[in-house]
Amino acid sequence: MATIKVPDHVPSPAEDCEQLRKAFQGWGTNEDLIISILAHRNAAQRSLIRKTYADLYGEDLLKELDKELSSDFERIVLLWTLEPADRDAFMVYEATRILTRNNLAIVEIACTRTSIQLYKVRQAYHARYKRSLEGDVAYHTSGDIRKLLFPLISSLRYEGDEVNQTWAKSEAKILHEKIASKEYNHEELIRILTTRSKAQLLATFNHYNNEYGNAINKDLKADPKDEYLKLLRTTIKSLTFPERHFAKILRLAINKLGTDEWALARVVASRAEIDMERIKEEYYRRNSIPLDRAIAKDTSGDFERMVLELIGHGDA
Amino acid sequence: MATIKVPDHVPSPAEDCEQLRKAFQGWGTNEDLIISILAHRNAAQRSLIRKTYADLYGEDLLKELDKELSSDFERIVLLWTLEPADRDAFMVYEATRILTRNNLAIVEIACTRTSIQLYKVRQAYHARYKRSLEGDVAYHTSGDIRKLLFPLISSLRYEGDEVNQTWAKSEAKILHEKIASKEYNHEELIRILTTRSKAQLLATFNHYNNEYGNAINKDLKADPKDEYLKLLRTTIKSLTFPERHFAKILRLAINKLGTDEWALARVVASRAEIDMERIKEEYYRRNSIPLDRAIAKDTSGDFERMVLELIGHGDA
């Protein structure tokens, strides 16, 4: 359900590198050439290109891109070119810094990656920043948000589909009690959301819905502006229905006064090879306009071209 | 610094299996034969023996041992035969059950294994119990102990030796303030202990000692019987000086009225291939009697023989 298109006959990494090298040289940068190569190679191929580039020219391709490109276009090309685990490590780092603080992005990464992927992200973080990801998340947060984000990003959930119905019932009851008494930061509520498997949580939320008459996320809308409550809802949504979560993030990014290119780049770069096809379906279902058209109306230039190549266009 | 001795010429796994099979058959079990084989094979060899046994006889060697052996001897042979990650997963599981509750063992495992080992333990837990280790630890604990154990067992610490002296100072100050005001469960104190690298913590504790005149663990002895404080001290000791921690656990296990064979087996089975030589040195330094003699005086029968074969004897 990826949206990127890799040509039937892929040039060798050395040929790609030669073209990229050309795109950087001469008067101005040839952005179209860069897009035509990088947007149409999968993660393994991009990784090989980066390695080959270093071998051939003794330079890090990422540093070259950093030198040649700028602003939003640069950011999406860099995010896309990074290996997935490294990209997530970078985005979590960004999300903990003051100027680019983004707790929602941390929740999103914690809830939509698999356990093995999260482990690799944490390894990549060690290698990049010489300290632990969960330590930085804890250091840069406090109070209820820390209480939620730390276990969320540290847990490695079980991924089998076994469900214990007894727990689903008893834990739906706990969730309902805590929500009813507005103890949204209760340690039991956080324990359940942060440690149970996705299959188990789905059963718990279904039981909640059946037994107490509302979807749990509806009951968590008491104060739509409260950041902590919003993160709780994002946790639940992105654990149980990630495509819908991503479609919503894209909708908000596009409908904003002044498009949110950061969010757009984050979602497109991390999902184009995973489930972007399903995200586009969800987007269309909710907005009655195909995602590529919505993006084309709202963005422009190299950034627009790069995004559209990654999500596919004209086929909706 | 392992203490187990593997013979120069190791029989093939099939030969070992044949001998083990013999040890199980006929009148009574031949414990000496079992010890002479299993106590002198390293983890990779034992794993191969277990696999070969299943291939040859269609039975799980662990189940056979479980059938043939009993009590403390059985437990140490089973612990020893398990693969390290699987053994730790099993011991954490045990440590969360009501009848065998042992928070100290959880702290020990969390603080003395490497990040990659802890990751494998959590994978092994998934495979064995169909849920997450950190979820079970959270489920079976509460209050301050949960607040400490959950991040301790979930963190994957950075393992490089870079140290940030600015943090060492500022975090030593935080630790000292919280300890001085008896806020032992403060979230900042827990954040520091559970997420910083071992090298960073060592610098922080040294700074604490230099600046405030006492080793941090001394300041945490306000109430020696308080379990939470004891776990904090164990955390610090086993992060910074694991051999001394293990030597202490062995001393307490042996000096108890009625030896604590569980603790003895836990430490011996998990350290005989790692750092038991250093643990024996620490033991001798503190008790003026070699560990093997202390154990020989205090235990008996097959259990004693197995332990002594694993830690080495007569060479002190």
PDB file of N, CA and C in Angstrom, chain A residues 62 65-66 69-82 87-88 90-95 100 102 105 109 260-270 303 306-307 310:
ATOM      1  N   LEU A  62      23.683  13.599   2.199  1.00  0.00           N
ATOM      2  CA  LEU A  62      22.785  14.456   2.974  1.00  0.00           C
ATOM      3  C   LEU A  62      23.357  15.853   3.144  1.00  0.00           C
ATOM      4  N   LEU A  65      22.901  17.711  -0.106  1.00  0.00           N
ATOM      5  CA  LEU A  65      21.514  18.156  -0.273  1.00  0.00           C
ATOM      6  C   LEU A  65      21.262  19.369   0.610  1.00  0.00           C
ATOM      7  N   ASP A  66      21.819  19.302   1.813  1.00  0.00           N
ATOM      8  CA  ASP A  66      21.660  20.394   2.768  1.00  0.00           C
ATOM      9  C   ASP A  66      22.248  21.690   2.200  1.00  0.00           C
ATOM     10  N   LEU A  69      19.906  22.663  -1.266  1.00  0.00           N
ATOM     11  CA  LEU A  69      18.461  22.912  -1.225  1.00  0.00           C
ATOM     12  C   LEU A  69      18.124  23.842  -0.068  1.00  0.00           C
ATOM     13  N   SER A  70      16.859  24.253  -0.013  1.00  0.00           N
ATOM     14  CA  SER A  70      16.502  25.142   1.090  1.00  0.00           C
ATOM     15  C   SER A  70      15.036  24.995   1.482  1.00  0.00           C
ATOM     16  N   SER A  71      14.745  25.484   2.640  1.00  0.00           N
ATOM     17  CA  SER A  71      13.399  25.554   3.236  1.00  0.00           C
ATOM     18  C   SER A  71      12.636  24.229   3.197  1.00  0.00           C
ATOM     19  N   ASP A  72      11.324  24.286   2.963  1.00  0.00           N
ATOM     20  CA  ASP A  72      10.489  23.096   3.095  1.00  0.00           C
ATOM     21  C   ASP A  72      10.889  21.980   2.134  1.00  0.00           C
ATOM     22  N   PHE A  73      11.310  22.389   0.953  1.00  0.00           N
ATOM     23  CA  PHE A  73      11.734  21.373  -0.017  1.00  0.00           C
ATOM     24  C   PHE A  73      12.946  20.622   0.522  1.00  0.00           C
ATOM     25  N   GLU A  74      13.890  21.361   1.067  1.00  0.00           N
ATOM     26  CA  GLU A  74      15.057  20.713   1.656  1.00  0.00           C
ATOM     27  C   GLU A  74      14.649  19.739   2.749  1.00  0.00           C
ATOM     28  N   ARG A  75      13.748  20.185   3.617  1.00  0.00           N
ATOM     29  CA  ARG A  75      13.388  19.327   4.752  1.00  0.00           C
ATOM     30  C   ARG A  75      12.769  18.015   4.274  1.00  0.00           C
ATOM     31  N   ILE A  76      11.871  18.063   3.305  1.00  0.00           N
ATOM     32  CA  ILE A  76      11.233  16.806   2.898  1.00  0.00           C
ATOM     33  C   ILE A  76      12.228  15.905   2.162  1.00  0.00           C
ATOM     34  N   VAL A  77      13.134  16.498   1.391  1.00  0.00           N
ATOM     35  CA  VAL A  77      14.121  15.657   0.698  1.00  0.00           C
ATOM     36  C   VAL A  77      15.053  15.002   1.723  1.00  0.00           C
ATOM     37  N   LEU A  78      15.470  15.762   2.734  1.00  0.00           N
ATOM     38  CA  LEU A  78      16.334  15.172   3.757  1.00  0.00           C
ATOM     39  C   LEU A  78      15.612  14.076   4.542  1.00  0.00           C
ATOM     40  N   LEU A  79      14.384  14.380   4.971  1.00  0.00           N
ATOM     41  CA  LEU A  79      13.632  13.368   5.722  1.00  0.00           C
ATOM     42  C   LEU A  79      13.478  12.093   4.898  1.00  0.00           C
ATOM     43  N   TRP A  80      13.147  12.284   3.649  1.00  0.00           N
ATOM     44  CA  TRP A  80      12.910  11.142   2.770  1.00  0.00           C
ATOM     45  C   TRP A  80      14.189  10.329   2.553  1.00  0.00           C
ATOM     46  N   THR A  81      15.315  11.027   2.451  1.00  0.00           N
ATOM     47  CA  THR A  81      16.557  10.335   2.138  1.00  0.00           C
ATOM     48  C   THR A  81      17.122   9.582   3.347  1.00  0.00           C
ATOM     49  N   LEU A  82      16.802  10.048   4.535  1.00  0.00           N
ATOM     50  CA  LEU A  82      17.272   9.338   5.738  1.00  0.00           C
ATOM     51  C   LEU A  82      16.696   7.935   5.804  1.00  0.00           C
ATOM     52  N   ARG A  87      15.436   8.597  10.466  1.00  0.00           N
ATOM     53  CA  ARG A  87      14.478   9.683  10.260  1.00  0.00           C
ATOM     54  C   ARG A  87      13.622   9.874  11.513  1.00  0.00           C
ATOM     55  N   ASP A  88      13.120   8.767  12.053  1.00  0.00           N
ATOM     56  CA  ASP A  88      12.291   8.883  13.257  1.00  0.00           C
ATOM     57  C   ASP A  88      13.104   9.426  14.431  1.00  0.00           C
ATOM     58  N   PHE A  90      15.612  11.416  14.276  1.00  0.00           N
ATOM     59  CA  PHE A  90      15.767  12.845  14.008  1.00  0.00           C
ATOM     60  C   PHE A  90      14.486  13.610  14.333  1.00  0.00           C
ATOM     61  N   MET A  91      13.347  13.052  13.948  1.00  0.00           N
ATOM     62  CA  MET A  91      12.085  13.762  14.169  1.00  0.00           C
ATOM     63  C   MET A  91      11.730  13.830  15.657  1.00  0.00           C
ATOM     64  N   VAL A  92      12.062  12.775  16.409  1.00  0.00           N
ATOM     65  CA  VAL A  92      11.804  12.850  17.854  1.00  0.00           C
ATOM     66  C   VAL A  92      12.719  13.896  18.483  1.00  0.00           C
ATOM     67  N   TYR A  93      13.970  13.922  18.030  1.00  0.00           N
ATOM     68  CA  TYR A  93      14.906  14.926  18.547  1.00  0.00           C
ATOM     69  C   TYR A  93      14.351  16.336  18.300  1.00  0.00           C
ATOM     70  N   GLU A  94      13.987  16.584  17.056  1.00  0.00           N
ATOM     71  CA  GLU A  94      13.375  17.857  16.680  1.00  0.00           C
ATOM     72  C   GLU A  94      12.185  18.186  17.584  1.00  0.00           C
ATOM     73  N   ALA A  95      11.370  17.153  17.821  1.00  0.00           N
ATOM     74  CA  ALA A  95      10.113  17.369  18.550  1.00  0.00           C
ATOM     75  C   ALA A  95      10.335  17.671  20.026  1.00  0.00           C
ATOM     76  N   THR A 100      10.977  23.681  18.009  1.00  0.00           N
ATOM     77  CA  THR A 100      10.240  22.760  17.138  1.00  0.00           C
ATOM     78  C   THR A 100       9.468  21.730  17.976  1.00  0.00           C
ATOM     79  N   ASN A 102       7.023  19.313  19.650  1.00  0.00           N
ATOM     80  CA  ASN A 102       5.857  18.704  19.011  1.00  0.00           C
ATOM     81  C   ASN A 102       5.532  17.376  19.689  1.00  0.00           C
ATOM     82  N   ALA A 105       3.839  14.674  17.547  1.00  0.00           N
ATOM     83  CA  ALA A 105       4.687  13.865  16.661  1.00  0.00           C
ATOM     84  C   ALA A 105       5.315  12.707  17.437  1.00  0.00           C
ATOM     85  N   ILE A 109       4.786   8.764  16.463  1.00  0.00           N
ATOM     86  CA  ILE A 109       5.863   7.810  16.201  1.00  0.00           C
ATOM     87  C   ILE A 109       5.766   6.630  17.165  1.00  0.00           C
ATOM     88  N   ASP A 260       0.771  23.793   6.855  1.00  0.00           N
ATOM     89  CA  ASP A 260       1.774  23.311   7.800  1.00  0.00           C
ATOM     90  C   ASP A 260       2.684  22.311   7.067  1.00  0.00           C
ATOM     91  N   GLU A 261       3.707  22.861   6.390  1.00  0.00           N
ATOM     92  CA  GLU A 261       4.574  21.994   5.579  1.00  0.00           C
ATOM     93  C   GLU A 261       5.364  20.987   6.433  1.00  0.00           C
ATOM     94  N   TRP A 262       5.608  21.340   7.684  1.00  0.00           N
ATOM     95  CA  TRP A 262       6.346  20.408   8.549  1.00  0.00           C
ATOM     96  C   TRP A 262       5.583  19.124   8.771  1.00  0.00           C
ATOM     97  N   ALA A 263       4.305  19.284   9.110  1.00  0.00           N
ATOM     98  CA  ALA A 263       3.481  18.107   9.365  1.00  0.00           C
ATOM     99  C   ALA A 263       3.296  17.312   8.071  1.00  0.00           C
ATOM    100  N   LEU A 264       3.077  18.030   6.994  1.00  0.00           N
ATOM    101  CA  LEU A 264       2.898  17.392   5.688  1.00  0.00           C
ATOM    102  C   LEU A 264       4.134  16.553   5.339  1.00  0.00           C
ATOM    103  N   ALA A 265       5.305  17.145   5.504  1.00  0.00           N
ATOM    104  CA  ALA A 265       6.544  16.436   5.186  1.00  0.00           C
ATOM    105  C   ALA A 265       6.733  15.228   6.105  1.00  0.00           C
ATOM    106  N   ARG A 266       6.416  15.406   7.386  1.00  0.00           N
ATOM    107  CA  ARG A 266       6.589  14.302   8.337  1.00  0.00           C
ATOM    108  C   ARG A 266       5.740  13.104   7.914  1.00  0.00           C
ATOM    109  N   VAL A 267       4.481  13.358   7.623  1.00  0.00           N
ATOM    110  CA  VAL A 267       3.587  12.245   7.299  1.00  0.00           C
ATOM    111  C   VAL A 267       3.940  11.641   5.942  1.00  0.00           C
ATOM    112  N   VAL A 268       4.175  12.478   4.956  1.00  0.00           N
ATOM    113  CA  VAL A 268       4.449  11.953   3.613  1.00  0.00           C
ATOM    114  C   VAL A 268       5.766  11.175   3.604  1.00  0.00           C
ATOM    115  N   ALA A 269       6.812  11.737   4.197  1.00  0.00           N
ATOM    116  CA  ALA A 269       8.105  11.046   4.166  1.00  0.00           C
ATOM    117  C   ALA A 269       8.053   9.731   4.929  1.00  0.00           C
ATOM    118  N   SER A 270       7.257   9.660   5.993  1.00  0.00           N
ATOM    119  CA  SER A 270       7.290   8.410   6.761  1.00  0.00           C
ATOM    120  C   SER A 270       6.254   7.395   6.322  1.00  0.00           C
ATOM    121  N   PHE A 303       8.594  21.845  -3.534  1.00  0.00           N
ATOM    122  CA  PHE A 303       7.980  21.118  -2.425  1.00  0.00           C
ATOM    123  C   PHE A 303       6.752  20.359  -2.905  1.00  0.00           C
ATOM    124  N   MET A 306       7.720  17.385  -5.153  1.00  0.00           N
ATOM    125  CA  MET A 306       8.270  16.265  -4.383  1.00  0.00           C
ATOM    126  C   MET A 306       7.150  15.495  -3.674  1.00  0.00           C
ATOM    127  N   VAL A 307       6.260  16.227  -3.005  1.00  0.00           N
ATOM    128  CA  VAL A 307       5.169  15.557  -2.286  1.00  0.00           C
ATOM    129  C   VAL A 307       4.308  14.759  -3.252  1.00  0.00           C
ATOM    130  N   LEU A 310       5.784  11.581  -4.349  1.00  0.00           N
ATOM    131  CA  LEU A 310       5.800  10.564  -3.299  1.00  0.00           C
ATOM    132  C   LEU A 310       4.432   9.946  -3.058  1.00  0.00           C
TER     133      LEU A 310
END
